[in-house]
Amino acid sequence: MGRGPNVNVIATAGIIISMFFFILRYPTIVNIDPATATTLFNLIPAFIIIAISIYVTAETRGGGKLGGCLGLGIGLCYLLNAVNGEGLITAEMLSGLTVIQLQTWTMILATIFGFILYGASRQ
């Protein structure tokens, strides 16, 4: 039997994660200052959640699409929180909203899109 496509996804994820660890350990080799490498390392969990959610949304049917969209919303909310903690969000970027309000709207929209995809994929 041949290897399934999930093996390739897991191998790619392992390479990407090890690349982030390499950048954190040796930032000057890739010409990145240590502060930027630390910021990238703090954002890795959000990127992993987002990548897995996109994969689940693309590869499943029915309720999996709803779960993938909810996972994507959670990943984006986590990313907003992490980026705000690093001080990378300014007041002009938020259009008058607080980060918590933006996270709430992100989850509301992710849920709506999840239900739309769920309804469209049911047969």
Short mmCIF file of N, CA and C in Angstrom, two decimals:
data_model
loop_
_atom_site.label_atom_id
_atom_site.label_comp_id
_atom_site.label_asym_id
_atom_site.label_seq_id
_atom_site.Cartn_x
_atom_site.Cartn_y
_atom_site.Cartn_z
N MET A 1 0.83 -1.18 0.00
CA MET A 1 0.00 0.00 0.00
C MET A 1 0.87 1.25 0.00
N GLY A 2 0.39 2.26 -0.68
CA GLY A 2 1.13 3.52 -0.73
C GLY A 2 0.78 4.41 0.45
N ARG A 3 1.57 5.40 0.61
CA ARG A 3 1.30 6.37 1.69
C ARG A 3 0.13 7.26 1.29
N GLY A 4 -0.65 7.64 2.28
CA GLY A 4 -1.78 8.51 2.02
C GLY A 4 -1.34 9.97 1.99
N PRO A 5 -2.23 10.86 1.59
CA PRO A 5 -1.89 12.29 1.54
C PRO A 5 -1.63 12.88 2.92
N ASN A 6 -2.17 12.25 3.98
CA ASN A 6 -1.95 12.78 5.33
C ASN A 6 -0.49 12.72 5.74
N VAL A 7 0.25 11.73 5.23
CA VAL A 7 1.66 11.63 5.55
C VAL A 7 2.40 12.84 5.01
N ASN A 8 2.05 13.28 3.82
CA ASN A 8 2.69 14.46 3.24
C ASN A 8 2.37 15.72 4.03
N VAL A 9 1.14 15.82 4.49
CA VAL A 9 0.74 16.99 5.28
C VAL A 9 1.50 17.02 6.60
N ILE A 10 1.61 15.86 7.26
CA ILE A 10 2.32 15.80 8.53
C ILE A 10 3.80 16.10 8.34
N ALA A 11 4.39 15.57 7.27
CA ALA A 11 5.81 15.83 7.00
C ALA A 11 6.05 17.32 6.72
N THR A 12 5.16 17.94 5.96
CA THR A 12 5.29 19.36 5.67
C THR A 12 5.16 20.19 6.94
N ALA A 13 4.20 19.84 7.79
CA ALA A 13 4.03 20.56 9.05
C ALA A 13 5.27 20.42 9.93
N GLY A 14 5.85 19.22 9.96
CA GLY A 14 7.07 19.01 10.74
C GLY A 14 8.22 19.84 10.24
N ILE A 15 8.36 19.95 8.93
CA ILE A 15 9.43 20.76 8.35
C ILE A 15 9.22 22.23 8.68
N ILE A 16 8.00 22.72 8.58
CA ILE A 16 7.72 24.13 8.86
C ILE A 16 7.98 24.44 10.33
N ILE A 17 7.54 23.56 11.23
CA ILE A 17 7.77 23.79 12.66
C ILE A 17 9.25 23.76 12.98
N SER A 18 9.98 22.81 12.41
CA SER A 18 11.42 22.76 12.67
C SER A 18 12.12 23.99 12.10
N MET A 19 11.60 24.52 10.98
CA MET A 19 12.17 25.75 10.43
C MET A 19 12.00 26.91 11.40
N PHE A 20 10.84 27.03 12.05
CA PHE A 20 10.64 28.08 13.02
C PHE A 20 11.58 27.93 14.21
N PHE A 21 11.77 26.70 14.68
CA PHE A 21 12.71 26.48 15.78
C PHE A 21 14.14 26.85 15.37
N PHE A 22 14.51 26.54 14.12
CA PHE A 22 15.84 26.89 13.62
C PHE A 22 16.01 28.41 13.58
N ILE A 23 14.97 29.11 13.10
CA ILE A 23 15.04 30.58 13.04
C ILE A 23 15.15 31.16 14.44
N LEU A 24 14.43 30.58 15.41
CA LEU A 24 14.51 31.08 16.78
C LEU A 24 15.90 30.85 17.37
N ARG A 25 16.50 29.71 17.06
CA ARG A 25 17.80 29.38 17.63
C ARG A 25 18.94 30.15 16.97
N TYR A 26 18.89 30.29 15.63
CA TYR A 26 19.95 30.96 14.88
C TYR A 26 19.37 32.06 14.00
N PRO A 27 18.89 33.16 14.58
CA PRO A 27 18.23 34.18 13.76
C PRO A 27 19.18 34.93 12.82
N THR A 28 20.45 35.03 13.18
CA THR A 28 21.37 35.79 12.34
C THR A 28 21.73 35.04 11.06
N ILE A 29 21.60 33.72 11.05
CA ILE A 29 21.91 32.95 9.83
C ILE A 29 20.95 33.32 8.71
N VAL A 30 19.69 33.53 9.04
CA VAL A 30 18.70 33.89 8.04
C VAL A 30 18.44 35.40 8.00
N ASN A 31 19.35 36.16 8.63
CA ASN A 31 19.32 37.63 8.61
C ASN A 31 18.05 38.20 9.23
N ILE A 32 17.65 37.64 10.38
CA ILE A 32 16.50 38.14 11.14
C ILE A 32 16.99 38.50 12.53
N ASP A 33 16.56 39.65 13.02
CA ASP A 33 16.98 40.03 14.37
C ASP A 33 16.26 39.15 15.40
N PRO A 34 16.85 38.96 16.58
CA PRO A 34 16.25 38.06 17.58
C PRO A 34 14.84 38.44 18.02
N ALA A 35 14.52 39.74 18.05
CA ALA A 35 13.17 40.15 18.45
C ALA A 35 12.12 39.66 17.45
N THR A 36 12.43 39.76 16.17
CA THR A 36 11.51 39.28 15.15
C THR A 36 11.36 37.77 15.22
N ALA A 37 12.46 37.06 15.48
CA ALA A 37 12.39 35.61 15.60
C ALA A 37 11.51 35.20 16.79
N THR A 38 11.62 35.93 17.89
CA THR A 38 10.78 35.65 19.06
C THR A 38 9.31 35.91 18.75
N THR A 39 9.02 36.99 18.02
CA THR A 39 7.65 37.29 17.63
C THR A 39 7.08 36.18 16.76
N LEU A 40 7.86 35.72 15.78
CA LEU A 40 7.40 34.62 14.93
C LEU A 40 7.14 33.36 15.75
N PHE A 41 8.00 33.09 16.71
CA PHE A 41 7.83 31.90 17.54
C PHE A 41 6.56 31.99 18.39
N ASN A 42 6.22 33.19 18.86
CA ASN A 42 5.00 33.36 19.65
C ASN A 42 3.73 33.20 18.81
N LEU A 43 3.85 33.39 17.51
CA LEU A 43 2.68 33.29 16.62
C LEU A 43 2.50 31.89 16.03
N ILE A 44 3.45 30.98 16.26
CA ILE A 44 3.37 29.63 15.67
C ILE A 44 2.08 28.90 16.03
N PRO A 45 1.63 28.88 17.30
CA PRO A 45 0.39 28.14 17.59
C PRO A 45 -0.81 28.62 16.78
N ALA A 46 -0.92 29.93 16.58
CA ALA A 46 -2.03 30.46 15.79
C ALA A 46 -1.93 30.00 14.34
N PHE A 47 -0.72 30.01 13.78
CA PHE A 47 -0.55 29.56 12.40
C PHE A 47 -0.88 28.08 12.25
N ILE A 48 -0.52 27.28 13.25
CA ILE A 48 -0.82 25.84 13.19
C ILE A 48 -2.33 25.61 13.24
N ILE A 49 -3.03 26.30 14.14
CA ILE A 49 -4.49 26.16 14.24
C ILE A 49 -5.15 26.58 12.93
N ILE A 50 -4.70 27.68 12.36
CA ILE A 50 -5.28 28.17 11.11
C ILE A 50 -5.03 27.18 9.98
N ALA A 51 -3.81 26.65 9.88
CA ALA A 51 -3.50 25.70 8.81
C ALA A 51 -4.33 24.43 8.92
N ILE A 52 -4.45 23.88 10.12
CA ILE A 52 -5.25 22.68 10.31
C ILE A 52 -6.71 22.95 9.99
N SER A 53 -7.22 24.11 10.38
CA SER A 53 -8.62 24.45 10.12
C SER A 53 -8.89 24.60 8.63
N ILE A 54 -7.97 25.21 7.91
CA ILE A 54 -8.15 25.34 6.46
C ILE A 54 -8.14 23.97 5.81
N TYR A 55 -7.25 23.09 6.27
CA TYR A 55 -7.20 21.73 5.72
C TYR A 55 -8.51 20.99 5.99
N VAL A 56 -9.01 21.08 7.23
CA VAL A 56 -10.26 20.40 7.59
C VAL A 56 -11.42 20.96 6.77
N THR A 57 -11.48 22.27 6.60
CA THR A 57 -12.56 22.89 5.83
C THR A 57 -12.51 22.44 4.38
N ALA A 58 -11.32 22.33 3.83
CA ALA A 58 -11.20 21.96 2.42
C ALA A 58 -11.45 20.48 2.17
N GLU A 59 -11.11 19.62 3.11
CA GLU A 59 -11.13 18.19 2.86
C GLU A 59 -12.35 17.44 3.40
N THR A 60 -13.22 18.09 4.16
CA THR A 60 -14.35 17.38 4.75
C THR A 60 -15.65 17.84 4.12
N ARG A 61 -16.71 17.14 4.50
CA ARG A 61 -18.05 17.49 4.04
C ARG A 61 -18.95 17.65 5.25
N GLY A 62 -20.05 18.35 5.07
CA GLY A 62 -21.06 18.47 6.12
C GLY A 62 -20.54 19.18 7.36
N GLY A 63 -20.69 18.49 8.50
CA GLY A 63 -20.32 19.09 9.77
C GLY A 63 -18.84 19.41 9.91
N GLY A 64 -17.99 18.73 9.15
CA GLY A 64 -16.56 19.03 9.18
C GLY A 64 -16.26 20.43 8.70
N LYS A 65 -17.04 20.90 7.73
CA LYS A 65 -16.84 22.27 7.24
C LYS A 65 -17.20 23.29 8.31
N LEU A 66 -18.27 23.01 9.05
CA LEU A 66 -18.64 23.90 10.16
C LEU A 66 -17.55 23.91 11.22
N GLY A 67 -17.06 22.73 11.57
CA GLY A 67 -15.98 22.65 12.56
C GLY A 67 -14.70 23.32 12.08
N GLY A 68 -14.40 23.16 10.80
CA GLY A 68 -13.21 23.81 10.25
C GLY A 68 -13.32 25.32 10.29
N CYS A 69 -14.50 25.85 9.98
CA CYS A 69 -14.69 27.31 10.04
C CYS A 69 -14.62 27.82 11.47
N LEU A 70 -15.19 27.07 12.41
CA LEU A 70 -15.09 27.47 13.82
C LEU A 70 -13.64 27.43 14.29
N GLY A 71 -12.90 26.39 13.86
CA GLY A 71 -11.48 26.32 14.20
C GLY A 71 -10.70 27.47 13.58
N LEU A 72 -11.06 27.85 12.37
CA LEU A 72 -10.41 28.99 11.72
C LEU A 72 -10.69 30.28 12.49
N GLY A 73 -11.93 30.45 12.94
CA GLY A 73 -12.26 31.62 13.75
C GLY A 73 -11.47 31.65 15.05
N ILE A 74 -11.34 30.49 15.69
CA ILE A 74 -10.57 30.42 16.93
C ILE A 74 -9.10 30.74 16.66
N GLY A 75 -8.57 30.21 15.56
CA GLY A 75 -7.18 30.49 15.21
C GLY A 75 -6.94 31.96 14.93
N LEU A 76 -7.89 32.59 14.22
CA LEU A 76 -7.75 34.02 13.94
C LEU A 76 -7.86 34.86 15.20
N CYS A 77 -8.75 34.45 16.12
CA CYS A 77 -8.87 35.17 17.40
C CYS A 77 -7.59 35.03 18.21
N TYR A 78 -7.02 33.83 18.20
CA TYR A 78 -5.75 33.62 18.91
C TYR A 78 -4.64 34.46 18.28
N LEU A 79 -4.65 34.54 16.94
CA LEU A 79 -3.65 35.36 16.24
C LEU A 79 -3.81 36.83 16.59
N LEU A 80 -5.05 37.32 16.64
CA LEU A 80 -5.29 38.71 17.04
C LEU A 80 -4.78 38.97 18.45
N ASN A 81 -5.03 38.05 19.36
CA ASN A 81 -4.57 38.21 20.73
C ASN A 81 -3.05 38.21 20.81
N ALA A 82 -2.41 37.29 20.08
CA ALA A 82 -0.95 37.22 20.11
C ALA A 82 -0.31 38.44 19.48
N VAL A 83 -0.88 38.90 18.37
CA VAL A 83 -0.33 40.08 17.70
C VAL A 83 -0.54 41.32 18.56
N ASN A 84 -1.67 41.40 19.24
CA ASN A 84 -1.92 42.52 20.14
C ASN A 84 -0.94 42.48 21.31
N GLY A 85 -0.64 41.30 21.83
CA GLY A 85 0.31 41.16 22.92
C GLY A 85 1.72 41.57 22.52
N GLU A 86 2.05 41.41 21.24
CA GLU A 86 3.36 41.81 20.75
C GLU A 86 3.40 43.31 20.44
N GLY A 87 2.26 43.97 20.49
CA GLY A 87 2.21 45.40 20.20
C GLY A 87 2.21 45.73 18.72
N LEU A 88 1.77 44.81 17.89
CA LEU A 88 1.79 45.03 16.45
C LEU A 88 0.49 45.60 15.89
N ILE A 89 -0.53 45.73 16.73
CA ILE A 89 -1.81 46.30 16.30
C ILE A 89 -1.91 47.73 16.81
N THR A 90 -2.24 48.64 15.91
CA THR A 90 -2.45 50.04 16.31
C THR A 90 -3.94 50.34 16.31
N ALA A 91 -4.31 51.48 16.88
CA ALA A 91 -5.72 51.85 16.96
C ALA A 91 -6.32 52.08 15.57
N GLU A 92 -5.52 52.55 14.62
CA GLU A 92 -6.03 52.80 13.28
C GLU A 92 -6.42 51.50 12.57
N MET A 93 -5.76 50.39 12.93
CA MET A 93 -6.06 49.11 12.30
C MET A 93 -7.39 48.53 12.75
N LEU A 94 -7.86 48.94 13.90
CA LEU A 94 -9.05 48.33 14.48
C LEU A 94 -10.35 49.01 14.08
N SER A 95 -10.29 50.12 13.37
CA SER A 95 -11.48 50.84 12.90
C SER A 95 -12.44 51.18 14.03
N GLY A 96 -11.93 51.58 15.16
CA GLY A 96 -12.76 51.98 16.29
C GLY A 96 -13.19 50.85 17.20
N LEU A 97 -12.82 49.62 16.89
CA LEU A 97 -13.18 48.48 17.71
C LEU A 97 -12.05 48.16 18.68
N THR A 98 -12.39 47.49 19.77
CA THR A 98 -11.36 46.94 20.63
C THR A 98 -10.98 45.56 20.09
N VAL A 99 -9.91 45.01 20.60
CA VAL A 99 -9.48 43.68 20.15
C VAL A 99 -10.53 42.63 20.51
N ILE A 100 -11.14 42.76 21.67
CA ILE A 100 -12.16 41.80 22.09
C ILE A 100 -13.38 41.88 21.17
N GLN A 101 -13.79 43.08 20.79
CA GLN A 101 -14.91 43.22 19.86
C GLN A 101 -14.56 42.63 18.50
N LEU A 102 -13.34 42.84 18.05
CA LEU A 102 -12.91 42.28 16.77
C LEU A 102 -12.88 40.76 16.82
N GLN A 103 -12.46 40.20 17.95
CA GLN A 103 -12.47 38.75 18.11
C GLN A 103 -13.90 38.21 18.11
N THR A 104 -14.81 38.93 18.74
CA THR A 104 -16.21 38.51 18.76
C THR A 104 -16.79 38.49 17.35
N TRP A 105 -16.55 39.55 16.57
CA TRP A 105 -17.05 39.59 15.20
C TRP A 105 -16.39 38.53 14.34
N THR A 106 -15.13 38.23 14.61
CA THR A 106 -14.46 37.16 13.86
C THR A 106 -15.16 35.83 14.08
N MET A 107 -15.51 35.53 15.33
CA MET A 107 -16.20 34.26 15.63
C MET A 107 -17.61 34.24 15.06
N ILE A 108 -18.30 35.38 15.10
CA ILE A 108 -19.65 35.44 14.52
C ILE A 108 -19.60 35.17 13.02
N LEU A 109 -18.67 35.83 12.32
CA LEU A 109 -18.56 35.63 10.88
C LEU A 109 -18.10 34.22 10.54
N ALA A 110 -17.17 33.66 11.33
CA ALA A 110 -16.72 32.29 11.08
C ALA A 110 -17.87 31.31 11.25
N THR A 111 -18.73 31.54 12.24
CA THR A 111 -19.88 30.66 12.45
C THR A 111 -20.86 30.77 11.29
N ILE A 112 -21.12 31.98 10.83
CA ILE A 112 -22.04 32.18 9.70
C ILE A 112 -21.50 31.49 8.46
N PHE A 113 -20.21 31.70 8.16
CA PHE A 113 -19.62 31.05 6.99
C PHE A 113 -19.61 29.53 7.14
N GLY A 114 -19.40 29.04 8.36
CA GLY A 114 -19.44 27.61 8.61
C GLY A 114 -20.81 27.02 8.32
N PHE A 115 -21.87 27.71 8.78
CA PHE A 115 -23.22 27.22 8.50
C PHE A 115 -23.55 27.28 7.02
N ILE A 116 -23.05 28.31 6.32
CA ILE A 116 -23.28 28.39 4.87
C ILE A 116 -22.60 27.23 4.16
N LEU A 117 -21.34 26.94 4.51
CA LEU A 117 -20.64 25.83 3.89
C LEU A 117 -21.25 24.49 4.28
N TYR A 118 -21.70 24.39 5.53
CA TYR A 118 -22.36 23.16 5.99
C TYR A 118 -23.63 22.90 5.18
N GLY A 119 -24.43 23.95 5.01
CA GLY A 119 -25.67 23.80 4.24
C GLY A 119 -25.41 23.51 2.78
N ALA A 120 -24.36 24.10 2.22
CA ALA A 120 -24.07 23.89 0.80
C ALA A 120 -23.48 22.51 0.53
N SER A 121 -22.82 21.92 1.53
CA SER A 121 -22.16 20.64 1.29
C SER A 121 -23.02 19.43 1.66
N ARG A 122 -24.14 19.65 2.33
CA ARG A 122 -25.03 18.53 2.67
C ARG A 122 -25.79 18.10 1.44
N GLN A 123 -25.95 16.78 1.33
CA GLN A 123 -26.69 16.28 0.16
C GLN A 123 -27.68 15.23 0.57
#
